[in-house]
Coordinates of C-alpha atoms in Angstrom, one line a residue:
Chain A
M1 CA -24.1 -12.7 -8.2
S2 CA -24.9 -16.0 -6.5
D3 CA -21.3 -17.3 -6.9
R4 CA -20.0 -14.5 -4.7
I5 CA -19.1 -15.4 -1.1
L6 CA -18.2 -13.3 1.9
M7 CA -14.8 -14.1 3.3
K8 CA -12.0 -12.5 5.2
G9 CA -9.0 -11.4 3.1
N10 CA -6.8 -13.8 5.2
E11 CA -9.1 -16.7 4.5
A12 CA -9.4 -15.9 0.8
V13 CA -5.5 -16.0 0.6
G14 CA -5.6 -19.5 2.1
E15 CA -8.3 -20.9 -0.3
A16 CA -6.7 -19.2 -3.3
A17 CA -3.4 -20.8 -2.4
I18 CA -5.0 -24.2 -2.3
I19 CA -6.7 -23.6 -5.7
A20 CA -3.2 -22.6 -7.0
G21 CA -1.9 -26.1 -6.0
C22 CA -0.1 -25.0 -2.8
R23 CA 0.1 -28.1 -0.6
H24 CA 2.8 -27.0 1.8
Y25 CA 2.5 -24.2 4.3
F26 CA 4.8 -23.3 7.2
A27 CA 4.3 -20.4 9.5
Y28 CA 4.4 -19.0 13.0
P29 CA 1.3 -17.1 14.3
I30 CA 1.0 -13.3 14.5
T31 CA -1.9 -10.9 14.5
P32 CA -3.4 -9.6 12.1
Q33 CA -2.8 -12.6 9.8
N34 CA -3.7 -15.5 12.1
E35 CA -6.7 -16.5 10.0
I36 CA -4.3 -17.7 7.3
P37 CA -2.6 -20.3 9.5
A38 CA -6.0 -21.2 11.1
Y39 CA -7.5 -21.7 7.6
M40 CA -4.5 -23.7 6.3
A41 CA -4.5 -25.9 9.4
K42 CA -8.1 -26.8 8.7
R43 CA -8.0 -27.0 4.9
L44 CA -4.6 -28.4 4.0
P45 CA -5.1 -31.8 5.6
E46 CA -8.4 -32.1 3.7
V47 CA -6.6 -31.8 0.3
G48 CA -3.6 -34.0 1.3
G49 CA -1.3 -31.2 2.1
T50 CA 1.0 -30.4 5.0
F51 CA 0.4 -27.7 7.5
L52 CA 3.1 -27.1 10.0
Q53 CA 3.2 -24.5 12.8
A54 CA 6.9 -24.0 13.1
E55 CA 8.6 -23.2 16.4
S56 CA 9.7 -19.8 15.1
E57 CA 9.6 -17.6 12.0
L58 CA 13.2 -18.6 11.2
A59 CA 12.2 -22.2 11.2
A60 CA 9.2 -21.5 9.1
I61 CA 11.0 -19.7 6.3
N62 CA 13.7 -22.4 6.3
M63 CA 11.1 -25.1 5.9
V64 CA 9.8 -23.1 3.0
F65 CA 13.4 -23.1 1.6
G66 CA 13.6 -26.9 1.9
A67 CA 10.2 -27.6 0.5
S68 CA 10.8 -25.3 -2.4
A69 CA 14.2 -26.9 -3.1
A70 CA 12.3 -30.2 -3.3
G71 CA 10.0 -28.8 -6.0
A72 CA 6.9 -28.1 -3.9
R73 CA 4.5 -25.2 -4.3
V74 CA 5.0 -23.6 -0.8
M75 CA 3.8 -20.6 1.1
T76 CA 4.4 -18.9 4.4
S77 CA 2.7 -15.8 5.9
S78 CA 3.4 -13.4 8.7
S79 CA 3.1 -9.8 9.7
S80 CA 5.8 -7.1 9.9
P81 CA 7.9 -8.1 12.9
G82 CA 7.6 -11.8 11.8
I83 CA 8.7 -10.9 8.3
S84 CA 11.7 -9.1 9.7
L85 CA 12.7 -12.4 11.3
K86 CA 12.3 -14.2 7.9
Q87 CA 14.6 -11.9 6.0
E88 CA 17.7 -14.1 6.3
G89 CA 15.8 -17.0 4.8
I90 CA 14.3 -14.9 2.1
S91 CA 17.8 -13.7 1.0
Y92 CA 19.0 -17.4 0.9
I93 CA 15.9 -18.5 -1.1
A94 CA 16.4 -15.6 -3.5
G95 CA 20.2 -16.4 -3.8
A96 CA 19.3 -20.1 -4.4
E97 CA 16.8 -19.1 -7.2
L98 CA 13.9 -20.9 -5.6
P99 CA 10.2 -20.1 -5.9
C100 CA 7.9 -19.4 -3.0
V101 CA 5.0 -17.2 -1.9
I102 CA 5.3 -15.0 1.2
V103 CA 2.3 -13.1 2.5
D104 CA 2.9 -10.0 4.7
M105 CA -0.2 -8.5 6.3
M106 CA 1.6 -5.4 7.6
R107 CA 1.0 -4.0 11.1
G108 CA 2.1 -0.9 12.9
G109 CA 5.8 -0.6 13.8
P110 CA 8.7 -0.1 14.5
G111 CA 9.3 -3.0 16.9
L112 CA 6.3 -5.0 18.0
G113 CA 4.3 -1.8 17.3
N114 CA 0.6 -2.6 17.3
I115 CA -1.7 -4.9 15.5
A116 CA -3.5 -2.4 13.3
G117 CA -3.0 -2.3 9.6
S118 CA 0.0 -0.3 8.3
Q119 CA 2.1 0.2 5.1
A120 CA 5.3 1.0 6.9
D121 CA 7.2 -2.0 5.5
Y122 CA 7.3 -0.8 1.9
F123 CA 11.1 -0.3 2.1
Q124 CA 11.6 -3.7 3.7
A125 CA 9.5 -5.4 1.0
T126 CA 10.8 -3.6 -2.0
R127 CA 14.4 -2.9 -1.1
G128 CA 15.2 -6.3 0.5
G129 CA 15.3 -6.7 4.2
G130 CA 17.9 -9.4 3.8
N131 CA 21.5 -9.1 2.7
G132 CA 22.8 -9.1 -0.8
D133 CA 22.1 -8.1 -4.4
Y134 CA 18.7 -9.6 -4.7
R135 CA 15.1 -8.7 -5.6
I136 CA 11.7 -10.3 -5.0
I137 CA 8.5 -9.6 -6.8
V138 CA 6.1 -7.6 -4.5
L139 CA 2.4 -7.4 -5.3
A140 CA -0.1 -5.2 -3.5
P141 CA -3.8 -6.0 -3.8
A142 CA -6.5 -3.6 -2.7
S143 CA -9.5 -5.9 -2.3
V144 CA -10.3 -9.4 -1.2
Q145 CA -11.0 -10.3 -4.8
E146 CA -7.7 -9.0 -6.0
L147 CA -6.0 -10.6 -3.1
A148 CA -7.3 -14.0 -4.1
D149 CA -6.5 -13.5 -7.8
I150 CA -3.0 -12.3 -7.1
T151 CA -2.4 -15.3 -4.9
I152 CA -3.0 -17.6 -7.9
E153 CA -0.7 -15.4 -10.0
A154 CA 2.0 -15.2 -7.4
F155 CA 2.6 -19.0 -7.5
D156 CA 2.9 -18.9 -11.3
L157 CA 5.3 -15.9 -11.2
A158 CA 7.4 -17.6 -8.5
D159 CA 7.7 -20.8 -10.6
E160 CA 8.2 -19.0 -13.9
Y161 CA 11.1 -16.8 -12.7
R162 CA 12.3 -19.0 -9.8
I163 CA 12.0 -16.1 -7.3
P164 CA 10.2 -15.4 -4.0
V165 CA 7.0 -13.5 -4.6
M166 CA 5.6 -11.4 -1.7
I167 CA 2.0 -10.5 -1.4
L168 CA 2.0 -7.2 0.5
G169 CA -1.3 -6.4 2.2
E170 CA -2.1 -4.7 5.5
G171 CA -4.0 -5.8 8.5
Y172 CA -7.2 -4.1 7.2
L173 CA -7.1 -6.1 4.0
G174 CA -6.5 -9.3 5.9
Q175 CA -9.3 -8.6 8.5
M176 CA -11.9 -7.3 6.1
S177 CA -14.6 -9.5 4.7
E178 CA -15.8 -8.6 1.2
P179 CA -17.8 -10.5 -1.4
F180 CA -15.6 -12.2 -4.0
S181 CA -15.7 -15.1 -6.4
L182 CA -13.3 -18.0 -6.0
P183 CA -10.5 -17.7 -8.6
E184 CA -10.0 -20.4 -11.2
P185 CA -6.7 -22.3 -11.3
S186 CA -4.5 -20.8 -14.0
G187 CA -3.8 -24.2 -15.6
K188 CA -0.1 -23.4 -16.0
T189 CA 2.4 -26.1 -15.2
F190 CA 6.1 -25.7 -14.6
E191 CA 8.8 -28.3 -15.1
K192 CA 11.4 -28.2 -12.2
P193 CA 14.4 -30.2 -13.5
W194 CA 16.5 -28.3 -10.9
A195 CA 14.5 -29.7 -7.9
L196 CA 16.1 -32.1 -5.3
T197 CA 13.9 -35.0 -6.0
G198 CA 16.4 -37.8 -5.5
A199 CA 19.3 -38.4 -8.0
K200 CA 18.3 -41.8 -9.2
G201 CA 19.3 -42.1 -12.9
R202 CA 20.7 -38.6 -13.1
K203 CA 23.5 -36.4 -11.7
P204 CA 22.7 -34.9 -8.3
N205 CA 21.2 -31.4 -8.4
I206 CA 22.9 -28.9 -6.1
I207 CA 21.0 -25.9 -4.6
A208 CA 23.2 -23.5 -2.6
S209 CA 23.5 -19.8 -1.8
M210 CA 27.2 -19.9 -1.0
R211 CA 29.7 -19.5 -3.8
L212 CA 33.2 -19.0 -2.5
T213 CA 35.4 -20.1 -5.4
P214 CA 36.5 -19.3 -7.9
E215 CA 36.5 -15.6 -7.0
N216 CA 34.3 -14.4 -9.8
L217 CA 31.7 -17.1 -9.4
L218 CA 29.4 -15.1 -7.2
E219 CA 29.5 -12.1 -9.5
E220 CA 28.6 -14.4 -12.4
H221 CA 25.7 -15.8 -10.4
N222 CA 24.5 -12.4 -9.4
L223 CA 24.6 -11.2 -13.1
K224 CA 22.5 -14.2 -14.0
L225 CA 20.0 -13.1 -11.3
K226 CA 20.1 -9.6 -12.7
K227 CA 19.1 -10.9 -16.1
T228 CA 16.0 -12.5 -14.5
Y229 CA 15.3 -9.2 -12.7
D230 CA 15.6 -7.2 -15.9
K231 CA 13.1 -9.6 -17.6
I232 CA 10.7 -9.2 -14.8
T233 CA 11.0 -5.4 -14.9
E234 CA 10.3 -5.5 -18.6
K235 CA 7.3 -7.9 -18.5
E236 CA 5.6 -7.9 -15.1
V237 CA 4.8 -4.3 -14.2
R238 CA 1.2 -4.0 -13.0
Y239 CA -0.8 -1.0 -12.1
E240 CA -4.4 0.4 -12.3
S241 CA -5.4 3.8 -13.4
Y242 CA -8.6 5.5 -12.6
L243 CA -9.8 8.7 -14.3
L244 CA -6.2 9.6 -15.2
D245 CA -6.8 10.7 -18.8
D246 CA -7.8 14.3 -18.0
A247 CA -6.4 14.5 -14.5
D248 CA -4.8 17.7 -13.2
Y249 CA -4.1 16.1 -9.9
I250 CA -2.9 12.5 -9.6
I251 CA -3.0 10.6 -6.3
V252 CA -0.6 7.7 -6.1
A253 CA -1.5 5.0 -3.5
Y254 CA -1.6 1.2 -3.1
G255 CA -3.7 -1.2 -1.0
T256 CA -6.2 0.3 1.4
S257 CA -4.8 3.8 0.9
A258 CA -5.8 3.5 -2.7
R259 CA -9.4 2.6 -1.8
I260 CA -9.6 5.7 0.5
S261 CA -8.0 7.8 -2.2
R262 CA -10.6 6.5 -4.8
S263 CA -13.4 7.6 -2.5
A264 CA -11.8 11.1 -2.2
I265 CA -11.5 11.3 -6.0
I266 CA -15.2 10.5 -6.5
E267 CA -16.0 13.5 -4.2
L268 CA -13.5 15.8 -5.9
R269 CA -14.9 15.0 -9.3
K270 CA -18.4 15.9 -8.1
E271 CA -16.9 19.4 -7.3
G272 CA -15.5 19.5 -10.9
I273 CA -11.9 19.0 -9.7
K274 CA -10.1 16.7 -12.1
A275 CA -8.4 14.2 -9.9
G276 CA -7.4 10.6 -10.8
L277 CA -5.7 7.6 -9.2
F278 CA -2.5 5.8 -10.1
R279 CA -2.4 2.6 -8.2
P280 CA 0.8 0.5 -8.4
I281 CA -0.1 -3.2 -8.0
S282 CA 3.5 -4.5 -8.5
L283 CA 5.6 -2.5 -6.0
W284 CA 8.6 -4.3 -7.4
P285 CA 8.9 -4.0 -10.3
Y286 CA 7.6 -0.5 -9.8
P287 CA 5.7 1.1 -12.7
Y288 CA 8.2 4.0 -13.1
K289 CA 7.7 4.6 -16.8
E290 CA 3.9 4.4 -16.6
L291 CA 3.7 6.8 -13.7
K292 CA 6.2 9.2 -15.3
K293 CA 4.0 9.3 -18.4
A294 CA 0.8 9.8 -16.4
A295 CA 2.3 12.5 -14.3
S296 CA 3.7 14.4 -17.2
H297 CA 0.4 16.3 -17.8
A298 CA -0.5 16.6 -14.1
K299 CA -0.1 19.8 -12.1
K300 CA 0.5 17.9 -8.8
V301 CA 1.1 14.3 -7.7
L302 CA 0.0 13.5 -4.2
T303 CA 1.3 10.2 -2.7
V304 CA -1.0 8.8 0.1
E305 CA 0.4 6.1 2.3
M306 CA -0.1 4.5 5.7
S307 CA 3.5 5.4 6.6
L308 CA 5.7 8.5 7.1
G309 CA 6.7 8.4 3.4
Q310 CA 8.2 5.3 1.8
M311 CA 6.7 4.7 -1.6
V312 CA 6.9 8.4 -2.2
E313 CA 10.6 7.9 -2.9
D314 CA 9.7 5.7 -5.9
V315 CA 7.2 8.3 -7.0
R316 CA 9.9 11.0 -6.9
L317 CA 12.2 8.7 -9.0
A318 CA 9.4 8.3 -11.5
V319 CA 8.1 11.9 -11.7
M320 CA 11.6 13.6 -11.4
D321 CA 10.1 16.9 -10.3
D322 CA 10.2 17.4 -6.6
E323 CA 8.0 20.6 -6.8
K324 CA 5.2 18.4 -8.2
V325 CA 5.3 15.7 -5.6
D326 CA 3.4 16.0 -2.4
F327 CA 2.9 13.5 0.4
Y328 CA 0.2 12.7 2.9
G329 CA 0.6 9.8 5.3
R330 CA -0.7 8.4 8.6
T331 CA 1.5 6.2 10.8
G332 CA 1.2 3.7 13.7
G333 CA -1.7 1.8 12.3
M334 CA -3.9 4.9 11.5
L335 CA -5.8 5.3 8.2
P336 CA -5.5 8.3 5.9
E337 CA -8.7 10.4 5.9
S338 CA -10.6 10.9 2.7
G339 CA -11.5 14.5 4.0
E340 CA -7.8 15.4 4.3
I341 CA -7.0 14.2 0.8
I342 CA -9.9 16.3 -0.5
R343 CA -8.8 19.4 1.4
R344 CA -5.2 19.0 0.0
V345 CA -6.3 18.6 -3.6
R346 CA -8.7 21.5 -3.4
H347 CA -5.9 23.6 -2.1
Y348 CA -3.7 22.9 -5.1
G349 CA -6.1 24.5 -7.4
S350 CA -6.6 27.7 -5.2
Chain B
M1 CA -28.0 4.0 -0.6
H2 CA -24.9 4.1 1.6
E3 CA -24.9 3.1 5.2
E4 CA -21.9 2.9 7.6
I5 CA -23.0 0.8 10.5
I6 CA -21.3 -0.1 13.8
V7 CA -22.7 -3.1 15.7
A8 CA -21.4 -3.2 19.3
G9 CA -22.1 -5.2 22.5
F10 CA -20.7 -7.7 24.9
G11 CA -18.6 -10.6 23.5
G12 CA -21.2 -13.4 23.0
Q13 CA -24.1 -11.1 22.0
G14 CA -23.6 -12.0 18.4
V15 CA -22.6 -8.6 17.1
I16 CA -20.0 -9.8 14.7
M17 CA -22.5 -12.3 13.3
A18 CA -25.2 -9.7 13.1
G19 CA -22.9 -7.6 10.9
K20 CA -22.0 -10.6 8.7
L21 CA -25.7 -11.4 8.3
M22 CA -26.6 -8.0 7.0
C23 CA -23.6 -8.1 4.7
I24 CA -24.5 -11.5 3.2
A25 CA -28.1 -10.4 2.7
A26 CA -27.1 -7.1 1.0
M27 CA -24.4 -8.9 -1.0
N28 CA -27.0 -11.3 -2.4
E29 CA -29.1 -8.2 -3.5
G30 CA -26.1 -7.1 -5.5
K31 CA -24.9 -4.3 -3.2
H32 CA -21.3 -3.6 -2.3
V33 CA -20.5 -4.6 1.3
S34 CA -17.6 -4.8 3.7
H35 CA -17.3 -6.1 7.2
I36 CA -14.4 -5.7 9.6
P37 CA -14.3 -6.7 13.2
S38 CA -12.6 -4.7 15.9
Y39 CA -9.6 -6.9 16.8
G40 CA -7.8 -4.7 19.3
A41 CA -6.6 -6.0 22.7
E42 CA -10.1 -7.3 23.6
M43 CA -10.8 -9.1 26.8
R44 CA -13.3 -11.7 27.8
G45 CA -16.5 -10.0 28.9
G46 CA -15.4 -6.8 27.3
T47 CA -17.0 -5.1 24.3
A48 CA -16.9 -6.4 20.8
N49 CA -17.8 -4.5 17.7
C50 CA -17.7 -4.6 13.9
S51 CA -17.9 -2.0 11.2
V52 CA -20.2 -2.7 8.3
V53 CA -20.5 -0.7 5.1
I54 CA -23.4 -1.4 2.7
S55 CA -23.5 0.7 -0.4
D56 CA -24.7 1.0 -4.0
D57 CA -21.1 2.2 -4.8
P58 CA -17.7 0.6 -4.4
I59 CA -16.5 0.9 -0.8
G60 CA -13.4 2.9 0.1
S61 CA -12.4 2.3 3.7
P62 CA -14.0 -0.6 5.5
V63 CA -13.3 1.2 8.8
V64 CA -16.1 3.5 10.0
P65 CA -15.0 6.5 12.1
E66 CA -18.4 8.3 11.8
P67 CA -21.2 5.8 11.5
T68 CA -24.6 6.6 10.1
V69 CA -26.1 3.8 12.2
V70 CA -25.0 2.4 15.6
I71 CA -26.6 -0.7 17.1
A72 CA -25.7 -0.7 20.8
M73 CA -26.4 -3.9 22.6
N74 CA -25.1 -2.8 26.0
L75 CA -24.4 0.4 27.9
P76 CA -20.6 0.6 27.4
S77 CA -21.2 0.3 23.6
M78 CA -23.8 3.1 23.7
R79 CA -21.4 5.3 25.7
K80 CA -18.6 4.6 23.3
F81 CA -20.3 5.0 20.0
E82 CA -23.1 7.5 20.5
P83 CA -20.7 10.4 20.4
R84 CA -19.2 9.1 17.1
L85 CA -22.6 9.0 15.2
K86 CA -22.9 11.3 12.2
K87 CA -25.4 14.2 12.8
G88 CA -28.8 12.9 11.9
G89 CA -27.6 9.3 12.3
L90 CA -29.6 6.5 13.9
L91 CA -28.9 5.1 17.3
L92 CA -30.7 1.8 17.9
Y93 CA -30.2 0.5 21.5
N94 CA -31.1 -2.5 23.5
S95 CA -33.4 -1.0 26.1
S96 CA -33.7 -4.4 27.9
L97 CA -30.1 -4.0 29.1
I98 CA -29.6 -0.2 28.9
D99 CA -31.2 1.8 31.6
A100 CA -29.7 5.1 30.6
K101 CA -31.1 7.4 27.9
P102 CA -29.0 8.5 24.9
E103 CA -27.6 12.1 25.4
R104 CA -27.6 13.7 21.9
D105 CA -30.5 15.5 20.5
D106 CA -29.2 15.7 16.9
I107 CA -29.6 12.0 16.1
E108 CA -32.5 9.7 15.6
V109 CA -33.1 7.2 18.5
I110 CA -34.9 3.9 18.5
A111 CA -35.1 1.9 21.7
V112 CA -35.8 -1.8 21.2
E113 CA -36.3 -4.4 24.0
A114 CA -33.9 -6.7 22.1
T115 CA -33.0 -9.1 24.8
G116 CA -36.6 -9.1 26.1
I117 CA -38.2 -10.0 22.7
A118 CA -35.6 -12.7 22.2
E119 CA -36.2 -14.2 25.6
E120 CA -40.0 -14.2 25.0
V121 CA -39.6 -16.1 21.7
G122 CA -37.2 -18.6 23.1
S123 CA -33.6 -17.5 23.6
T124 CA -31.8 -14.4 24.8
R125 CA -29.0 -15.3 22.4
A126 CA -31.2 -14.1 19.5
A127 CA -31.2 -10.5 20.8
N128 CA -29.0 -9.6 17.8
M129 CA -31.9 -10.7 15.5
A130 CA -34.3 -8.4 17.3
A131 CA -31.9 -5.5 16.7
I132 CA -31.6 -6.4 13.0
G133 CA -35.4 -6.9 12.6
R134 CA -36.1 -3.4 14.1
L135 CA -33.3 -1.8 12.1
L136 CA -34.7 -3.2 8.8
A137 CA -38.1 -1.7 9.7
A138 CA -36.5 1.7 10.0
K139 CA -34.0 1.3 7.1
P140 CA -35.5 -1.1 4.6
D141 CA -32.9 -0.1 2.0
I142 CA -30.2 -2.1 3.8
A143 CA -31.7 -5.4 2.8
S144 CA -35.1 -7.1 2.6
M145 CA -36.3 -9.3 5.4
D146 CA -36.4 -12.2 2.9
S147 CA -32.8 -11.7 2.0
V148 CA -31.8 -11.7 5.7
K149 CA -33.8 -14.9 6.4
E150 CA -32.1 -16.5 3.4
A151 CA -28.7 -15.3 4.6
L152 CA -29.2 -17.1 8.0
K153 CA -28.4 -20.3 6.1
I154 CA -24.9 -19.1 5.4
A155 CA -24.2 -16.7 8.3
V156 CA -25.2 -19.1 11.1
S157 CA -22.8 -21.9 11.8
K158 CA -23.8 -25.5 11.1
R159 CA -24.2 -26.4 14.7
N160 CA -26.5 -23.4 15.4
Q161 CA -28.7 -23.8 12.3
K162 CA -31.3 -25.5 14.5
F163 CA -32.0 -22.2 16.2
N164 CA -32.9 -20.5 12.9
D165 CA -36.7 -20.9 13.6
I166 CA -36.2 -18.8 16.7
N167 CA -34.0 -16.4 14.8
I168 CA -36.7 -15.9 12.2
K169 CA -39.5 -15.4 14.7
V170 CA -37.4 -12.8 16.6
L171 CA -36.6 -11.0 13.4
D172 CA -40.3 -10.9 12.4
K173 CA -41.5 -9.9 15.9
A174 CA -39.0 -7.0 16.1
H175 CA -39.7 -6.0 12.5
S176 CA -43.4 -5.6 13.1
L177 CA -43.1 -3.5 16.3

């Protein structure tokens, strides 16, 4: 146990990014993720990297665009309203097929909302807050350890598929300290022959997101993106199941909501009520098939979120039985209560 | 064991650090721990608090709505968190700074002259150590005194390591009350 250290989620992201080889980080501060820029400001110069506090979120995401085009492993981070401002850039980066890692430690909304943790930006993250036919990979960790491990993975996925990868946490995950072990570097390397590294001895590379002519060029490009998305959907679905084999009642939750649901399930099992947890880790691609299979034997599927009901739409798409799907959510930065989850599941059986 | 602890006081009384210290000590004993500071719209001179969970089992929510233990280092903190304590929970309060008496009769109460003990040993800034020392005497399951003393090497910043002699003396003195 001696290799375990206590660190805030936000700081763990920073250290894991450095372990993953990230040497460029551009951001604009916002609570509850300010420990990420603070950590990167301190650590990146020590490893020969570049930390830059941009003048705005727009500037930050476009610096990410530029660094990624030049072949760098690059990250930015923000929280809900700041991520809204970054959507234009994210759409451009996705259109230009560039890799980058974006951390969103969600806070209460809409608008400036508040600074407590929230999961109300599921739609924004998984449906694309920017314009156009694009997807980004969205990963939702539920502990500081998983947050660090996923950060390593996110950089590899971004490079492998040339796609932005979003790590979607909430303020609670970023602010919480938990014991964890520093992740190992994956050891994977990626050639980037497309990068803008100077055209000496070769034809210039061109990276663009605008394709005006000929008229079918954009469709061709988007169909090429679609092929990548299909491959990701096939290969990169991630989820965790807990006590699902014999479960009459399935709770579907991610991030901090999943932790609270897990506590509720332990209590329910003590009462002899067969409850289990399905925790999507990849929110895009969503584990539709896996959830459909798990839910096929269940009597009820309760979705728990820190929102008024966003992921529950994906749960409905997976389960395809509206009678079976129930929802419990808290909004505005409030946490779901374990007691309320227990009361609901007890009620299903009565 | 499973304890959900709120440590609360004025900014500068070391409440966040006190929470981290217990977490690191318990972590090194193999327990599950979580620590989350309050990070609302706090003001200078206002109250600061952190939620700490220490458990033999994996931790669900790191946020503690109904604590089993409250350490109140000043009066506003006692007023704020005494009503939230679980029935039968423990309220440990800094009687050097808190004149008032706790109001509930369905909780366990320990008064400790935290600031007084710390001042006697050498620095009022170690009042948080007095609270932890006294808490560990009442709830030895949280972590051993040895683990806490060892954890000081990590929890205390480099520039304040020189005060660890005082920290240890205050811990011991409050523990043996």
